[in-house]
Coordinates of N, CA and C and ligand atoms in Angstrom, one line a residue:
Chain A
M1 N -3.0 -8.6 12.6 CA -2.4 -8.5 11.2 C -1.2 -7.7 11.0
Y2 N -1.1 -6.9 11.8 CA 0.0 -5.7 11.6 C 0.7 -5.7 12.6
S3 N 2.3 -5.6 12.8 CA 3.0 -5.8 13.7 C 3.0 -4.1 14.6
E4 N 3.5 -4.2 15.6 CA 3.2 -3.0 16.4 C 4.0 -1.8 15.7
K5 N 5.3 -2.1 15.3 CA 6.1 -1.4 14.2 C 5.3 -0.8 12.8
V6 N 4.5 -1.7 12.3 CA 3.9 -1.3 11.2 C 2.9 -0.1 11.6
M7 N 1.8 -0.4 12.9 CA 0.9 0.3 13.4 C 1.5 1.9 13.7
D8 N 2.8 1.9 14.2 CA 3.4 3.0 14.6 C 3.4 4.0 13.6
H9 N 4.6 3.4 12.4 CA 4.7 3.9 11.4 C 3.7 4.5 10.6
F10 N 2.6 3.8 10.7 CA 1.3 4.1 9.8 C 0.8 5.2 10.3
T11 N 0.7 5.3 11.7 CA 0.0 6.4 12.6 C 0.7 7.5 12.9
N12 N 2.0 7.5 12.9 CA 2.9 8.4 12.9 C 4.0 8.1 11.9
P13 N 3.9 8.7 10.6 CA 4.7 8.4 9.7 C 5.9 9.5 10.0
R14 N 7.0 8.8 9.5 CA 8.0 9.9 9.6 C 8.5 10.5 8.2
N15 N 9.1 11.7 8.2 CA 9.6 12.1 7.0 C 8.5 12.2 5.8
V16 N 7.5 12.5 6.1 CA 6.3 13.2 5.4 C 6.5 14.4 4.8
G17 N 6.1 14.5 3.7 CA 6.1 15.9 3.1 C 7.0 16.1 1.9
E18 N 7.4 17.5 1.2 CA 8.2 17.3 -0.2 C 9.4 18.3 0.5
I19 N 10.6 18.3 -0.7 CA 11.9 19.0 -0.3 C 11.8 20.0 -1.4
K20 N 11.6 21.6 -1.3 CA 12.0 22.2 -2.0 C 13.4 22.0 -2.6
N21 N 13.5 22.3 -4.1 CA 15.2 22.1 -4.7 C 15.7 20.8 -4.2
A22 N 15.0 19.9 -4.3 CA 15.5 18.2 -4.1 C 16.4 18.1 -5.1
D23 N 17.7 17.2 -4.6 CA 18.7 17.0 -5.7 C 18.4 15.7 -6.4
G24 N 17.3 15.1 -6.0 CA 16.8 14.0 -6.6 C 15.5 13.6 -6.2
I25 N 14.4 13.5 -7.3 CA 13.3 13.3 -6.8 C 12.6 11.8 -7.9
G26 N 11.9 10.8 -6.9 CA 11.3 9.5 -7.6 C 10.1 9.5 -7.5
E27 N 9.4 9.4 -8.7 CA 7.9 9.1 -8.7 C 8.1 7.6 -9.2
V28 N 7.0 7.0 -8.4 CA 6.7 5.7 -9.0 C 5.0 5.3 -8.5
G29 N 4.4 4.3 -9.3 CA 3.4 3.8 -9.3 C 2.9 2.5 -9.2
N30 N 1.9 2.2 -8.3 CA 1.6 0.6 -8.0 C 0.8 0.2 -9.4
P31 N 1.2 -0.7 -10.2 CA -0.2 -0.9 -11.1 C -1.0 -1.7 -10.6
K32 N -1.0 -2.6 -9.2 CA -2.0 -3.5 -8.5 C -3.2 -2.5 -8.1
C33 N -2.8 -1.1 -7.7 CA -3.8 -0.7 -7.2 C -4.1 1.0 -7.4
G34 N -2.9 1.2 -8.3 CA -3.1 2.5 -9.0 C -2.4 3.4 -8.2
D35 N -2.0 3.2 -6.9 CA -1.5 3.9 -6.0 C -0.2 4.9 -6.2
I36 N 0.6 6.2 -6.2 CA 1.7 6.7 -6.4 C 2.6 7.0 -5.3
M37 N 3.7 7.2 -5.4 CA 4.3 7.5 -4.5 C 5.6 8.5 -4.7
K38 N 5.7 9.7 -4.1 CA 7.2 10.3 -4.6 C 7.9 10.8 -3.3
M39 N 9.0 10.4 -3.7 CA 10.3 10.7 -2.9 C 11.4 11.7 -3.4
Y40 N 11.7 12.5 -2.1 CA 12.4 13.6 -2.1 C 13.8 13.3 -1.8
L41 N 14.8 13.8 -2.2 CA 16.3 13.4 -1.7 C 17.0 14.7 -1.7
K42 N 17.7 14.8 -0.5 CA 18.9 16.0 -0.5 C 20.0 15.3 -0.4
I43 N 21.1 15.7 -1.4 CA 22.2 14.9 -1.3 C 23.4 15.9 -1.3
E44 N 24.2 15.7 -0.2 CA 25.4 16.7 -0.2 C 26.6 15.7 0.2
D45 N 27.7 15.8 -0.9 CA 28.9 15.2 -0.9 C 28.8 13.5 -0.9
G46 N 27.5 13.2 -1.6 CA 27.2 11.7 -1.6 C 26.6 11.0 -0.6
V47 N 26.1 12.1 0.4 CA 25.6 11.5 1.4 C 23.9 12.0 1.5
I48 N 23.1 11.4 1.9 CA 21.4 11.7 1.8 C 21.5 12.5 3.2
T49 N 21.3 13.8 3.2 CA 21.2 14.6 4.2 C 19.8 14.9 4.7
D50 N 18.7 14.8 3.8 CA 17.5 14.8 4.0 C 16.7 14.1 3.0
V51 N 15.4 13.7 3.7 CA 14.1 12.5 2.6 C 13.2 12.9 3.0
K52 N 12.2 13.4 2.1 CA 11.0 13.2 2.5 C 9.8 12.5 1.4
F53 N 8.9 12.2 1.7 CA 8.0 11.3 0.8 C 6.3 11.8 1.1
K54 N 5.8 11.3 -0.3 CA 4.3 11.9 -0.3 C 3.7 10.5 -1.0
T55 N 2.6 10.2 -0.3 CA 1.7 9.1 -0.8 C 0.2 9.3 -0.6
F56 N -0.4 8.6 -1.5 CA -1.8 8.5 -1.1 C -2.0 6.9 -1.3
G57 N -1.1 6.3 -1.1 CA -1.1 4.7 -0.8 C -1.7 4.2 0.5
C58 N -1.8 3.0 0.7 CA -2.4 2.5 1.6 C -1.5 2.4 3.2
G59 N -2.1 1.9 4.0 CA -1.1 2.0 5.2 C 0.3 1.2 5.4
A60 N 0.2 0.3 4.4 CA 1.4 -0.6 4.3 C 2.3 0.2 3.6
A61 N 2.0 0.9 2.5 CA 2.7 2.0 1.5 C 3.4 2.8 2.5
I62 N 2.6 3.4 3.0 CA 3.2 4.5 4.3 C 3.7 4.0 5.2
A63 N 3.8 3.0 6.0 CA 4.6 2.5 7.0 C 5.9 1.9 6.5
T64 N 6.0 1.4 5.1 CA 7.5 1.2 4.7 C 7.9 2.0 4.1
S65 N 7.4 3.4 3.7 CA 8.0 4.5 3.1 C 8.6 5.1 4.3
S66 N 8.1 5.4 5.5 CA 8.4 5.8 6.7 C 9.6 5.1 7.1
M67 N 9.8 3.9 7.5 CA 11.0 3.2 7.8 C 11.9 3.4 6.8
A68 N 11.7 3.3 5.5 CA 12.6 3.4 4.6 C 13.2 4.7 4.5
T69 N 12.5 5.7 4.7 CA 13.2 7.2 4.7 C 14.2 7.0 6.0
E70 N 13.9 6.5 7.1 CA 14.8 6.4 8.4 C 15.7 5.6 8.3
L71 N 15.7 4.6 7.1 CA 17.0 3.8 7.0 C 18.0 4.5 6.1
V72 N 17.4 5.4 5.3 CA 18.4 5.7 4.1 C 19.0 7.1 4.8
K73 N 18.3 8.2 5.7 CA 18.7 9.1 5.8 C 20.2 9.2 6.7
G74 N 21.2 10.0 6.4 CA 22.3 10.1 6.8 C 23.6 8.9 6.1
K75 N 23.0 8.3 5.2 CA 23.6 7.0 4.2 C 24.1 7.5 3.2
T76 N 25.3 7.1 2.8 CA 26.0 7.0 1.6 C 24.6 6.8 0.5
I77 N 25.0 7.1 -0.8 CA 24.3 6.6 -1.9 C 24.3 5.0 -2.3
E78 N 25.4 4.4 -2.1 CA 26.0 3.2 -2.2 C 25.1 2.4 -0.9
E79 N 24.9 3.1 0.1 CA 24.3 2.3 1.3 C 22.8 2.3 1.0
A80 N 22.5 3.2 0.7 CA 20.8 3.5 0.4 C 20.3 2.5 -0.9
L81 N 21.5 2.4 -1.8 CA 20.9 1.4 -2.6 C 20.8 0.2 -2.2
K82 N 21.2 -0.4 -1.3 CA 21.2 -1.9 -0.5 C 19.9 -1.8 0.3
V83 N 19.0 -0.9 0.4 CA 17.8 -0.9 1.3 C 16.8 -1.3 0.3
T84 N 16.4 -3.1 0.5 CA 15.4 -3.4 -0.2 C 14.4 -3.4 0.6
N85 N 13.2 -3.6 -0.4 CA 11.9 -3.8 0.3 C 12.0 -5.2 1.2
K86 N 12.8 -5.9 1.0 CA 12.6 -7.2 2.0 C 13.4 -6.6 3.1
R87 N 14.4 -5.7 3.3 CA 14.9 -5.3 4.7 C 14.2 -4.4 5.3
V88 N 13.2 -3.5 4.3 CA 12.4 -2.7 5.3 C 11.3 -3.4 6.1
A89 N 10.5 -4.4 5.3 CA 9.6 -5.4 5.7 C 10.1 -5.7 7.3
E90 N 11.6 -6.6 6.8 CA 12.1 -7.0 8.3 C 12.0 -6.3 9.4
E91 N 12.6 -5.0 9.2 CA 12.7 -3.7 10.2 C 11.4 -3.4 10.7
L92 N 10.4 -3.7 10.0 CA 9.1 -3.5 10.6 C 8.3 -4.6 11.0
G93 N 9.0 -5.7 11.3 CA 8.6 -6.9 11.8 C 7.6 -7.8 11.1
G94 N 7.8 -7.3 9.7 CA 7.0 -8.1 8.7 C 5.8 -7.7 8.1
L95 N 5.0 -8.1 7.1 CA 3.9 -7.5 6.5 C 3.5 -8.5 6.0
P96 N 1.7 -8.5 6.0 CA 1.0 -10.0 5.3 C 1.4 -9.8 4.0
S97 N 1.3 -10.8 3.4 CA 1.9 -11.3 2.0 C 1.0 -10.4 0.9
A98 N -0.3 -10.5 1.2 CA -1.3 -9.4 0.3 C -0.6 -7.9 0.2
K99 N 0.1 -7.6 1.3 CA 0.5 -6.3 1.3 C 2.0 -5.8 0.8
L100 N 2.6 -7.0 0.5 CA 4.2 -6.8 0.1 C 4.4 -6.3 -1.0
H101 N 3.3 -5.8 -2.1 CA 3.3 -5.3 -3.4 C 3.5 -3.9 -2.6
C102 N 2.5 -3.4 -1.8 CA 2.8 -2.0 -1.4 C 4.0 -1.8 -1.1
S103 N 5.0 -2.7 -0.3 CA 6.3 -2.0 0.2 C 7.0 -1.7 -1.0
L104 N 7.1 -2.6 -2.1 CA 7.8 -2.2 -3.2 C 7.6 -0.5 -3.6
L105 N 6.8 -0.1 -3.2 CA 6.9 1.6 -3.9 C 7.8 2.3 -3.2
A106 N 8.2 1.8 -1.6 CA 9.3 2.5 -1.1 C 10.7 2.2 -1.7
E107 N 11.1 1.1 -2.0 CA 12.5 1.0 -2.6 C 12.6 1.4 -4.2
Q108 N 11.5 1.4 -4.9 CA 11.5 1.7 -6.2 C 11.3 3.2 -6.1
A109 N 10.9 3.9 -5.1 CA 10.8 5.4 -5.2 C 12.2 6.2 -4.8
I110 N 13.0 5.2 -3.9 CA 14.2 5.6 -3.5 C 15.1 5.7 -4.7
K111 N 14.9 4.2 -5.4 CA 15.9 4.1 -6.3 C 15.9 5.1 -7.6
A112 N 14.6 5.5 -7.7 CA 14.0 6.3 -8.7 C 14.6 7.8 -8.7
A113 N 14.7 8.0 -7.5 CA 15.2 9.5 -6.8 C 16.7 9.3 -7.2
L114 N 17.4 8.5 -6.6 CA 18.9 8.3 -6.7 C 19.1 8.4 -8.4
L115 N 18.3 7.8 -9.0 CA 18.4 7.6 -10.6 C 18.4 9.2 -11.1
D116 N 17.5 9.9 -10.9 CA 16.9 11.2 -11.1 C 18.5 12.1 -10.7
Y117 N 18.8 11.9 -9.7 CA 20.3 12.6 -9.2 C 21.3 12.2 -10.0
A118 N 21.4 11.1 -10.4 CA 22.6 10.6 -11.1 C 22.4 11.3 -12.6
K119 N 21.7 11.3 -13.2 CA 21.3 11.9 -14.4 C 21.4 13.5 -14.3
K120 N 21.3 13.9 -13.3 CA 21.4 15.6 -13.2 C 22.7 15.8 -12.8
N121 N 23.8 15.0 -12.6 CA 25.1 15.1 -11.7 C 26.1 14.7 -12.9
Chain B
M1 N -4.8 15.1 -9.9 CA -5.1 13.9 -10.0 C -6.4 13.6 -9.1
Y2 N -6.3 14.3 -7.8 CA -7.6 14.2 -6.6 C -8.0 15.7 -6.5
S3 N -9.3 15.6 -6.3 CA -10.0 17.2 -6.0 C -9.7 17.6 -4.5
E4 N -9.7 19.1 -4.3 CA -9.4 19.3 -3.1 C -10.3 18.7 -2.0
K5 N -11.9 18.3 -2.3 CA -12.5 17.6 -1.3 C -11.8 16.5 -1.0
V6 N -11.1 15.6 -2.1 CA -10.8 14.3 -1.4 C -9.3 14.5 -0.7
M7 N -8.5 15.6 -1.1 CA -7.2 15.6 -0.2 C -7.7 16.3 1.1
D8 N -8.8 17.0 1.1 CA -9.5 17.6 2.6 C -9.6 16.4 3.3
H9 N -10.4 15.4 2.9 CA -11.0 14.1 3.9 C -9.9 12.9 3.9
F10 N -8.9 13.0 3.0 CA -7.7 12.1 3.4 C -6.7 12.7 4.3
T11 N -6.5 14.0 4.3 CA -5.9 14.6 5.3 C -6.0 14.8 6.6
N12 N -7.6 15.0 6.7 CA -8.4 15.3 7.7 C -9.6 14.5 7.8
P13 N -9.7 13.1 7.9 CA -10.7 12.2 7.9 C -11.5 12.4 9.1
R14 N -12.8 12.2 8.7 CA -13.8 12.6 9.9 C -14.5 11.3 10.4
N15 N -14.7 11.2 11.4 CA -15.0 10.0 12.3 C -14.4 8.7 12.1
V16 N -13.0 9.0 12.3 CA -12.0 7.7 12.6 C -12.1 7.3 14.2
G17 N -12.1 5.8 14.0 CA -12.2 5.3 15.3 C -13.1 4.0 15.5
E18 N -13.4 3.8 16.6 CA -14.4 2.7 17.0 C -15.3 3.1 17.7
I19 N -16.2 2.3 17.8 CA -17.6 2.4 19.0 C -17.4 1.6 19.7
K20 N -17.4 1.6 21.1 CA -17.5 0.3 22.0 C -19.3 0.2 22.1
N21 N -19.5 -1.2 22.3 CA -21.0 -1.5 22.1 C -21.7 -1.1 20.8
A22 N -21.2 -0.9 19.7 CA -21.6 -0.7 18.4 C -22.9 -1.7 18.4
D23 N -23.9 -1.0 17.7 CA -25.3 -1.8 17.4 C -25.2 -2.7 15.9
G24 N -24.1 -2.2 15.2 CA -23.8 -2.4 13.8 C -22.3 -2.9 13.5
I25 N -21.5 -3.7 13.6 CA -20.2 -3.7 12.8 C -20.0 -4.4 11.4
G26 N -19.4 -3.4 10.6 CA -19.4 -4.2 9.2 C -17.9 -3.9 8.9
E27 N -17.4 -5.2 8.3 CA -15.9 -5.4 8.0 C -15.8 -6.1 6.4
V28 N -15.1 -5.4 5.8 CA -15.2 -5.9 4.3 C -13.7 -5.8 3.8
G29 N -13.4 -6.5 2.8 CA -12.1 -6.3 2.2 C -12.2 -6.1 0.5
N30 N -11.2 -5.4 0.4 CA -11.1 -5.2 -1.1 C -10.0 -6.3 -1.6
P31 N -10.6 -7.3 -2.6 CA -9.7 -8.1 -3.2 C -8.7 -7.7 -3.9
K32 N -8.8 -6.6 -4.6 CA -7.9 -6.2 -5.5 C -6.2 -5.5 -4.9
C33 N -6.5 -5.1 -3.7 CA -5.5 -5.0 -2.9 C -5.1 -5.5 -1.8
G34 N -6.0 -6.0 -1.2 CA -6.1 -6.6 0.3 C -6.4 -5.9 1.4
D35 N -6.9 -4.8 1.0 CA -7.1 -3.7 2.3 C -8.2 -4.3 3.0
I36 N -8.4 -3.6 4.2 CA -9.8 -4.2 5.0 C -10.3 -2.6 5.4
M37 N -11.7 -2.7 5.6 CA -12.2 -1.7 6.2 C -13.4 -2.3 7.4
K38 N -13.3 -1.3 8.3 CA -14.2 -1.6 9.4 C -14.9 -0.4 9.9
M39 N -16.2 -0.7 10.0 CA -17.4 0.2 10.0 C -18.2 -0.1 11.6
Y40 N -18.2 1.0 12.3 CA -19.1 1.0 13.5 C -20.5 1.8 13.4
L41 N -21.4 1.3 13.6 CA -22.9 2.2 13.9 C -23.2 1.8 15.3
K42 N -23.8 3.1 15.7 CA -24.7 3.4 16.7 C -26.0 3.6 16.2
I43 N -27.2 2.9 16.4 CA -28.6 3.1 16.1 C -29.3 3.4 16.8
E44 N -30.1 3.9 17.0 CA -31.2 4.4 18.0 C -32.6 4.8 17.4
D45 N -33.6 4.1 17.7 CA -35.3 4.1 16.8 C -34.9 4.4 15.6
G46 N -34.3 3.5 14.9 CA -34.1 3.5 13.3 C -33.2 4.5 12.8
V47 N -32.5 5.2 13.7 CA -31.6 6.4 13.2 C -30.1 6.1 13.7
I48 N -29.3 6.3 12.6 CA -28.0 6.4 12.8 C -27.1 7.4 13.5
T49 N -27.0 6.9 14.9 CA -26.9 8.6 16.0 C -25.4 8.6 15.7
D50 N -24.4 7.5 15.6 CA -22.9 7.5 15.8 C -22.4 6.9 14.5
V51 N -21.2 7.1 13.9 CA -20.5 6.2 13.1 C -19.1 6.5 13.2
K52 N -18.2 5.7 13.0 CA -16.8 5.5 13.2 C -16.4 4.3 12.0
F53 N -15.2 4.7 11.8 CA -14.5 3.7 10.9 C -12.9 3.6 11.0
K54 N -12.6 2.3 10.5 CA -11.2 2.2 10.7 C -10.6 1.6 9.3
T55 N -9.6 1.9 8.7 CA -9.0 1.4 7.5 C -7.3 1.5 7.7
F56 N -6.8 0.5 7.0 CA -5.4 0.3 6.4 C -5.5 0.7 4.9
G57 N -6.5 0.8 4.6 CA -6.7 1.3 3.1 C -5.9 2.5 2.8
C58 N -6.0 2.8 1.1 CA -5.5 4.1 0.8 C -6.0 5.3 1.0
G59 N -5.5 6.4 0.3 CA -5.9 7.6 0.6 C -7.4 7.7 -0.1
A60 N -7.8 7.0 -1.3 CA -9.3 7.0 -1.6 C -10.0 6.2 -0.9
A61 N -9.8 5.3 -0.1 CA -10.6 4.9 0.7 C -11.0 5.6 1.9
I62 N -9.5 6.0 2.6 CA -9.9 7.0 3.8 C -10.9 8.1 3.3
A63 N -10.5 8.5 2.4 CA -11.6 9.7 1.7 C -13.0 9.6 1.7
T64 N -13.3 8.7 1.1 CA -14.6 7.8 0.4 C -15.2 7.4 2.0
S65 N -14.8 7.0 2.7 CA -15.2 6.7 3.9 C -15.6 8.1 4.9
S66 N -14.7 8.7 5.1 CA -15.0 9.8 5.7 C -16.2 10.6 5.5
M67 N -16.2 10.6 4.0 CA -17.4 11.3 3.3 C -18.7 10.7 3.5
A68 N -18.6 9.1 3.3 CA -19.8 8.0 3.5 C -20.3 8.3 5.1
T69 N -19.2 8.5 6.2 CA -19.8 8.5 7.4 C -20.5 9.9 7.6
E70 N -20.0 10.8 7.1 CA -20.7 12.3 7.3 C -22.3 12.0 6.6
L71 N -22.3 11.1 5.4 CA -23.7 11.3 4.4 C -24.7 10.3 5.3
V72 N -24.0 9.5 6.2 CA -25.1 8.5 7.0 C -25.5 9.0 8.3
K73 N -24.7 9.8 8.8 CA -24.7 10.4 10.5 C -26.3 11.0 10.3
G74 N -26.9 10.7 11.4 CA -27.9 11.4 11.6 C -29.2 10.9 10.4
K75 N -29.0 10.2 9.7 CA -30.0 9.5 8.8 C -30.8 8.2 9.3
T76 N -32.0 7.9 8.7 CA -32.4 6.5 9.0 C -31.8 5.4 8.5
I77 N -32.1 4.1 8.6 CA -31.4 3.3 8.2 C -31.7 3.1 6.3
E78 N -33.0 3.2 6.3 CA -33.4 3.5 4.8 C -32.7 4.4 4.1
E79 N -32.3 5.6 4.5 CA -31.7 6.8 4.0 C -30.4 6.3 3.7
A80 N -29.8 5.7 4.8 CA -28.2 5.2 4.7 C -28.0 4.2 3.6
L81 N -29.2 2.9 3.5 CA -28.9 2.1 2.5 C -28.8 2.6 1.2
K82 N -29.3 4.1 0.8 CA -29.4 4.6 -0.5 C -28.1 5.4 -0.9
V83 N -27.0 5.4 0.4 CA -26.0 6.0 0.1 C -24.8 5.2 -1.0
T84 N -25.1 5.2 -1.9 CA -24.0 4.3 -3.1 C -22.4 5.0 -3.3
N85 N -21.6 4.2 -3.5 CA -20.4 4.5 -3.8 C -20.2 5.7 -4.9
K86 N -21.2 5.6 -5.7 CA -21.3 6.5 -6.9 C -21.6 7.8 -6.4
R87 N -22.3 7.9 -5.5 CA -23.2 9.1 -4.6 C -21.8 9.7 -3.8
V88 N -21.3 9.1 -3.3 CA -20.1 9.3 -2.7 C -18.8 10.0 -3.2
A89 N -18.6 9.2 -4.2 CA -17.6 9.9 -5.3 C -18.0 11.2 -5.8
E90 N -19.4 11.4 -6.2 CA -19.7 12.6 -6.7 C -19.8 13.7 -5.4
E91 N -20.2 13.4 -4.3 CA -19.8 14.3 -3.4 C -18.2 15.0 -3.2
L92 N -17.2 13.9 -3.3 CA -16.0 14.3 -3.5 C -15.6 14.9 -4.6
G93 N -16.2 15.3 -5.5 CA -15.8 15.9 -6.5 C -15.1 14.8 -7.9
G94 N -15.6 13.7 -7.4 CA -15.1 12.6 -8.6 C -13.7 12.1 -7.9
L95 N -13.6 10.7 -8.8 CA -12.0 10.0 -8.2 C -11.6 9.6 -9.3
P96 N -10.2 9.4 -9.5 CA -9.7 8.8 -10.8 C -10.0 7.5 -10.7
S97 N -10.4 6.9 -12.1 CA -11.3 5.7 -12.3 C -10.3 4.4 -11.7
A98 N -8.8 4.7 -11.6 CA -8.0 3.4 -11.2 C -8.5 3.4 -9.5
K99 N -9.1 4.3 -8.7 CA -9.3 4.2 -7.4 C -10.7 4.0 -7.3
L100 N -11.7 3.7 -8.1 CA -13.1 3.7 -7.9 C -13.1 2.4 -7.0
H101 N -12.6 1.5 -7.3 CA -12.7 0.1 -6.5 C -12.4 0.2 -5.0
C102 N -11.9 1.5 -4.7 CA -11.6 1.5 -3.2 C -12.6 2.1 -2.6
S103 N -13.4 2.9 -3.4 CA -14.4 3.7 -2.8 C -15.7 2.7 -2.5
L104 N -15.8 1.6 -3.0 CA -16.5 0.4 -3.1 C -16.5 0.0 -1.5
L105 N -15.7 0.1 -1.2 CA -15.1 -0.6 0.5 C -16.2 0.3 1.6
A106 N -16.3 1.6 1.3 CA -17.4 2.4 2.3 C -18.6 2.0 2.2
E107 N -19.1 1.9 1.1 CA -20.3 1.4 0.6 C -21.0 0.0 1.3
Q108 N -19.7 -1.1 0.9 CA -20.0 -2.2 1.4 C -19.8 -2.2 2.8
A109 N -19.1 -1.6 3.5 CA -18.9 -1.6 5.0 C -20.1 -1.2 5.6
I110 N -20.6 -0.1 5.3 CA -22.0 0.7 5.7 C -23.1 -0.6 5.6
K111 N -23.4 -1.2 4.3 CA -23.9 -2.3 4.1 C -24.0 -3.2 5.2
A112 N -22.8 -3.8 5.2 CA -22.5 -5.0 6.2 C -22.8 -4.6 7.8
A113 N -22.5 -3.5 8.1 CA -22.6 -3.1 9.5 C -24.5 -3.0 9.7
L114 N -25.2 -2.5 8.7 CA -26.5 -2.4 8.6 C -27.1 -3.8 8.8
L115 N -26.4 -4.8 7.9 CA -27.1 -6.2 7.6 C -26.6 -6.9 9.1
D116 N -25.5 -6.4 9.8 CA -25.0 -7.0 11.1 C -26.2 -6.5 12.3
Y117 N -26.7 -5.5 12.3 CA -27.9 -4.6 13.2 C -28.8 -5.5 12.8
A118 N -29.4 -5.9 11.6 CA -30.9 -6.2 11.3 C -30.5 -7.7 12.0
K119 N -29.4 -8.5 11.7 CA -29.3 -10.0 12.3 C -29.6 -9.9 13.7
K120 N -29.1 -9.0 14.6 CA -29.2 -9.1 16.1 C -30.3 -8.5 16.5
N121 N -31.4 -7.9 15.4 CA -32.5 -7.2 16.0 C -33.8 -7.7 15.5
Ligands
LIG201 S1 -5.7 0.6 -2.8 FE1 -6.6 -0.8 -1.2 S2 -8.0 0.5 -0.4 FE2 -7.2 1.5 -2.2

């Protein structure tokens, strides 16, 4: 049902945690299941130098967020805005269609964190 | 939003895994989110001597299953049938109402595993 990459990122999620004094914080919720995702960004000279996330969400939410943080780390804000949930799912080798809504959380949380950063600067 | 006990069982879930040659296996799905839970029971002389679970479900599903496995381990089949999701949620110090549907997975998976055992014996 799940690809090897999904299982890898679910059982060993990358970049889990918080960033104290983050430059941008995004918090989004999944209306379908009530889950919440929080994303923290450290941004220097327009580049995302660090990113961490926290969620109580399901395995698909954990795996997509883990992959999404890897895709935006070291990237510029403009590049990060192009990381869609479709792209993340592709990098993971696909997701069951019933779980695609969970993968939305990662994209939305990154965009919310970038918006938070933009508002503050 | 979540009690300390929920966070404890989410971050350090008890009895995660599979049992080879389990006497009863229950697999149930959450229609609301598409998540799946699998429960394995080892039963000797009417007593649950071992129990393990696997899920790709959210933190609430993980925490309730972890607590539920602790509640049924060492118990008779009759005692295990009395472990409801309400009881599990109480032992966890409560769950947000949006996540109560996730806690159903644990109760249903145990009952499905006991039914599987009954059918085989
Ligand atoms: S949201 Fe799927 S089990 Fe909780």
